[in-house]
């Protein structure tokens, strides 16, 4: 079995299992070489004859097979050189067969010069293949390589001509064909040699396949040369050393093709090879060959072809000149490119708005670009030669130096962003951001490069934005957001220990009087004076905040609580004994303080604040100008209601209430039918509060009347504005809740009329929602009022229907237009017949009475479908939208002109 066959078995494995593919394709080349050595040994011991010839032939053919296989298993993409090699070597192999044919087959296979013609035809093809291996993008490289090859080939050619070819040429016994062939061999060898040199000198790096290939060609050339000499002396016979040269050449060529690196053998070079030094000697020798031979032969008295040698010498001379020219031009080009790069780089640095400074290992500035000089406000002379340590803010200097030294230590390419204040020549401080990069070991730079940018303005802007988000405009103290944040952090920090923090809540007593009697500007001055006095009463670690109005808060994080908090509060109260100087006036203002103490385990910032607020309320309640520590008993109903009532009063006065809207939707078309107005309290301390927490108190204190008035006016105005701009049509209605207290208020008719008149809203766009129990409180009067509303065109809805008296027959006696089915029934419509029964009877009865129904608290598609089937007229619930503020509702209305279906996803799920 010869090597190729063996390798082909490798291919067979290749198809069977992937695991083996890698193994075989990686090992193929040395397997092939090993088999070649075995083959060569066999060849050596075999007697001359047919068998030996066959073994010899197998080398030629196996090298061709190796190439075909190599191209496939190594997925060679640039195949041209290898195809040419395969053809060339195949010609060799056939020539081998033809050469031995007379002795093996007893007759010539081809004409007498046949083998020679085949051999000779192979050379140019192999040479072409070798040229195809060279791919370079470097200017002039191709040409220089070719010229080098030509110079050396010409030099060797002179010697070959004089000592080898010329004797044939002059031999009178040879035919012209014989002479031609005899001369053609060395001549073509010279071509191969030239190409080989070109190839070798053109590569920067070499891989195994390349080395094997070069070894193969070299071996072939050597064997050819020896062969020519042997033939010249008539001493060549088959099986001699020369044959082993060719055998080795075949084997190395095949091995090259089987080596994995064969596929990257033509790697394109983009950089000039480093070869100039090494090439000088052979080039010089080659270029001098012709004149030297001329002189030597002349001295020896041998007849020489002076013209030929002189012409060769001249050609060599021209080649050398050409080469010099090309090299010189390439050098000039390179220099020009570099100069251009330098220039570009320089002008980039010069013109860039970012400053660039080069700094040495020991912090000394070596260069400062114009922009860098501008940042410092200094000229080059004031900067270069000085250490940067002296230029930066001493406060941050240590950090800067540490970061700098870290970049130095981290080595080439390490970089860091450093921010520091630097002293501008005009005396101001500038904030500079520097990207510092270690280029010390870069031969082109040899320094630390710092790209500087003046970020003073940007930082100032950021600080302003931050200031607005977290600080009170008037006093510069922290605002509520920042204060809560600090409390949260303090609680988190004390998560593990049991240490407590304290929140002090301070409210000026009777500040409103100051504001009302002396005017707002004076009030503001007073608040500033108070802030200043409080500031002096606190220590650095404490957070002092103003919540708006006359409310201040103080967070104490470190110390024994509540002892420390008490002493701080006592001191503040005492401080307020002295009058405040406001303009020309002296004002005596007292403050009430509430203290809440807590730790992470069971307190949230909001809880603490609420407790402190409650304690403060107690302080006021107990006589003002004093402090109280929160005790859980303060939380009891009565106290709370009292507190809430006081709060509500202020909230109504300060217009802290905002109306939210929740749409009602047609179950079938999913168009918007109307909206219910639901009030929210934007509490300055507690944040947004839901109605369930304050409506009962508002109701019991009677404050609901004033609050309800605000809601009515707001809601009517808003809807009228929607109608005016056309985002709703005139079928759209707004539902406003009226509590029992409101319904029974003698002024309610006036209030409603006033809201309608003020807004310009038509009565039929307004629905008033009342509960059965509200009506029951003062039945006759209530019904009379409701009838009066109806007469004006205002519709009445019975809210929470089914929860109160819920007597269906009783419904008939109420002057209602709409029945709102309570959420507790809607919740069960999906639970089967029992769940549906109640809703069905409400809807049926309502229809008989000529009323419409709205289902409340709809939370799923399934509920929608069932309610639609039951004949419900409108739906309301989180499934469509939560109550949203006026802005969000406006946006939603714009997006869904009244007849368009309502998509739940189009509404932001905000609010409660
Ligand atoms: P209500 O009149 O029965 O209003 C419906 C309540 O159900 C609203 O609670 C609404 O947010 C909530 N709701 C709506 N859809 C769903 C749902 O799918 N699932 C659930 N779980 N709840 C839903 P809200 O806004 O908290 O109001 C509570 C009550 O406070 C109202 O009940 C009403 O009685 C009263 N209220 C609200 N605003 C006013 C007002 O301006 N004046 C008066 N007098 N009372 C008001
Ligand atoms: Ca309602
Ligand atoms: Ca309701």
mmCIF file of C-alpha atoms and ligand atoms in Angstrom, residues 658-660 662-663 676-680 689-696 698-699 704 707-712 735-742 769 771 799-800 820 822-823 826-827 855-860 863 876-883 911-912, ligand 1:
data_model
loop_
_atom_site.group_PDB
_atom_site.id
_atom_site.type_symbol
_atom_site.label_atom_id
_atom_site.label_comp_id
_atom_site.label_asym_id
_atom_site.label_seq_id
_atom_site.Cartn_x
_atom_site.Cartn_y
_atom_site.Cartn_z
ATOM 1 C CA UNK A 658 -56.378 66.445 42.997
ATOM 2 C CA UNK A 659 -59.119 64.832 40.951
ATOM 3 C CA UNK A 660 -58.306 61.572 39.195
ATOM 4 C CA UNK A 662 -61.478 56.431 35.807
ATOM 5 C CA UNK A 663 -63.228 55.764 32.500
ATOM 6 C CA UNK A 676 -65.834 58.944 37.387
ATOM 7 C CA UNK A 677 -64.087 61.661 39.348
ATOM 8 C CA UNK A 678 -62.146 60.184 42.273
ATOM 9 C CA UNK A 679 -60.274 62.482 44.583
ATOM 10 C CA UNK A 680 -56.653 62.029 45.747
ATOM 11 C CA UNK A 689 -53.301 59.302 50.137
ATOM 12 C CA UNK A 690 -56.271 57.252 48.916
ATOM 13 C CA UNK A 691 -59.836 58.458 49.673
ATOM 14 C CA UNK A 692 -60.696 55.585 52.010
ATOM 15 C CA UNK A 693 -58.187 57.023 54.483
ATOM 16 C CA UNK A 694 -59.636 60.504 54.631
ATOM 17 C CA UNK A 695 -63.200 60.537 53.234
ATOM 18 C CA UNK A 696 -64.684 59.160 56.480
ATOM 19 C CA UNK A 698 -63.881 64.499 56.028
ATOM 20 C CA UNK A 699 -67.405 63.195 56.300
ATOM 21 C CA UNK A 704 -66.342 66.881 52.918
ATOM 22 C CA UNK A 707 -63.729 69.276 49.637
ATOM 23 C CA UNK A 708 -66.641 68.058 47.508
ATOM 24 C CA UNK A 709 -67.130 71.594 46.239
ATOM 25 C CA UNK A 710 -63.533 71.633 44.988
ATOM 26 C CA UNK A 711 -63.947 68.256 43.314
ATOM 27 C CA UNK A 712 -67.165 69.325 41.589
ATOM 28 C CA UNK A 735 -69.707 61.087 37.546
ATOM 29 C CA UNK A 736 -69.074 62.919 40.782
ATOM 30 C CA UNK A 737 -69.574 61.278 44.169
ATOM 31 C CA UNK A 738 -71.800 62.956 46.709
ATOM 32 C CA UNK A 739 -71.515 61.674 50.251
ATOM 33 C CA UNK A 740 -74.418 61.612 52.714
ATOM 34 C CA UNK A 741 -73.207 64.759 54.398
ATOM 35 C CA UNK A 742 -73.045 66.567 51.072
ATOM 36 C CA UNK A 769 -73.393 59.327 42.534
ATOM 37 C CA UNK A 771 -75.412 55.556 47.916
ATOM 38 C CA UNK A 799 -73.550 53.877 43.909
ATOM 39 C CA UNK A 800 -72.449 50.581 45.434
ATOM 40 C CA UNK A 820 -73.826 51.007 39.753
ATOM 41 C CA UNK A 822 -71.066 46.957 43.418
ATOM 42 C CA UNK A 823 -67.694 45.289 42.899
ATOM 43 C CA UNK A 826 -69.021 41.735 39.865
ATOM 44 C CA UNK A 827 -66.260 39.756 41.589
ATOM 45 C CA UNK A 855 -70.666 47.353 36.650
ATOM 46 C CA UNK A 856 -67.906 48.437 39.018
ATOM 47 C CA UNK A 857 -64.558 46.764 39.713
ATOM 48 C CA UNK A 858 -64.242 44.858 36.440
ATOM 49 C CA UNK A 859 -60.852 43.209 36.456
ATOM 50 C CA UNK A 860 -60.899 40.623 33.656
ATOM 51 C CA UNK A 863 -66.107 39.419 33.407
ATOM 52 C CA UNK A 876 -65.633 50.370 35.029
ATOM 53 C CA UNK A 877 -62.586 48.790 36.560
ATOM 54 C CA UNK A 878 -58.869 48.178 36.672
ATOM 55 C CA UNK A 879 -59.226 45.914 33.634
ATOM 56 C CA UNK A 880 -59.650 49.055 31.540
ATOM 57 C CA UNK A 881 -57.835 51.602 33.634
ATOM 58 C CA UNK A 882 -57.072 52.616 37.156
ATOM 59 C CA UNK A 883 -58.014 56.138 38.141
ATOM 60 C CA UNK A 911 -52.231 55.705 40.837
ATOM 61 C CA UNK A 912 -54.427 53.858 43.259
HETATM 62 P P1 LIG B 1 -66.557 54.423 44.804
HETATM 63 O O1 LIG B 1 -67.367 55.634 44.519
HETATM 64 O O2 LIG B 1 -67.271 53.142 44.883
HETATM 65 O O3 LIG B 1 -65.414 54.401 43.715
HETATM 66 C C1 LIG B 1 -64.891 53.233 43.152
HETATM 67 C C2 LIG B 1 -63.676 52.786 43.880
HETATM 68 O O4 LIG B 1 -63.291 51.509 43.394
HETATM 69 C C3 LIG B 1 -62.471 53.689 43.615
HETATM 70 O O5 LIG B 1 -61.659 53.679 44.766
HETATM 71 C C4 LIG B 1 -61.774 52.971 42.524
HETATM 72 O O6 LIG B 1 -60.424 53.254 42.469
HETATM 73 C C5 LIG B 1 -62.007 51.539 42.907
HETATM 74 N N1 LIG B 1 -61.941 50.656 41.774
HETATM 75 C C6 LIG B 1 -62.328 50.908 40.511
HETATM 76 N N2 LIG B 1 -62.096 49.817 39.705
HETATM 77 C C7 LIG B 1 -61.612 48.873 40.527
HETATM 78 C C8 LIG B 1 -61.177 47.511 40.301
HETATM 79 O O7 LIG B 1 -61.203 46.968 39.188
HETATM 80 N N3 LIG B 1 -60.701 46.824 41.383
HETATM 81 C C9 LIG B 1 -60.627 47.403 42.631
HETATM 82 N N4 LIG B 1 -60.158 46.690 43.636
HETATM 83 N N5 LIG B 1 -61.024 48.672 42.853
HETATM 84 C C10 LIG B 1 -61.486 49.401 41.809
HETATM 85 P P2 LIG B 1 -61.120 55.004 45.380
HETATM 86 O O8 LIG B 1 -60.759 55.953 44.304
HETATM 87 O O9 LIG B 1 -60.082 54.622 46.370
HETATM 88 O O10 LIG B 1 -62.317 55.615 46.083
HETATM 89 C C11 LIG B 1 -62.858 55.000 47.173
HETATM 90 C C12 LIG B 1 -64.156 55.644 47.570
HETATM 91 O O11 LIG B 1 -63.933 56.947 48.071
HETATM 92 C C13 LIG B 1 -65.098 55.789 46.412
HETATM 93 O O12 LIG B 1 -65.792 54.604 46.185
HETATM 94 C C14 LIG B 1 -66.000 56.893 46.950
HETATM 95 O O13 LIG B 1 -66.970 56.366 47.769
HETATM 96 C C15 LIG B 1 -65.064 57.716 47.764
HETATM 97 N N6 LIG B 1 -64.691 58.898 47.002
HETATM 98 C C16 LIG B 1 -63.687 59.011 46.109
HETATM 99 N N7 LIG B 1 -63.652 60.249 45.609
HETATM 100 C C17 LIG B 1 -64.666 60.946 46.207
HETATM 101 C C18 LIG B 1 -65.136 62.278 46.105
HETATM 102 O O14 LIG B 1 -64.644 63.111 45.327
HETATM 103 N N8 LIG B 1 -66.212 62.638 46.912
HETATM 104 C C19 LIG B 1 -66.753 61.731 47.731
HETATM 105 N N9 LIG B 1 -67.772 62.138 48.461
HETATM 106 N N10 LIG B 1 -66.353 60.478 47.835
HETATM 107 C C20 LIG B 1 -65.310 60.087 47.077
#
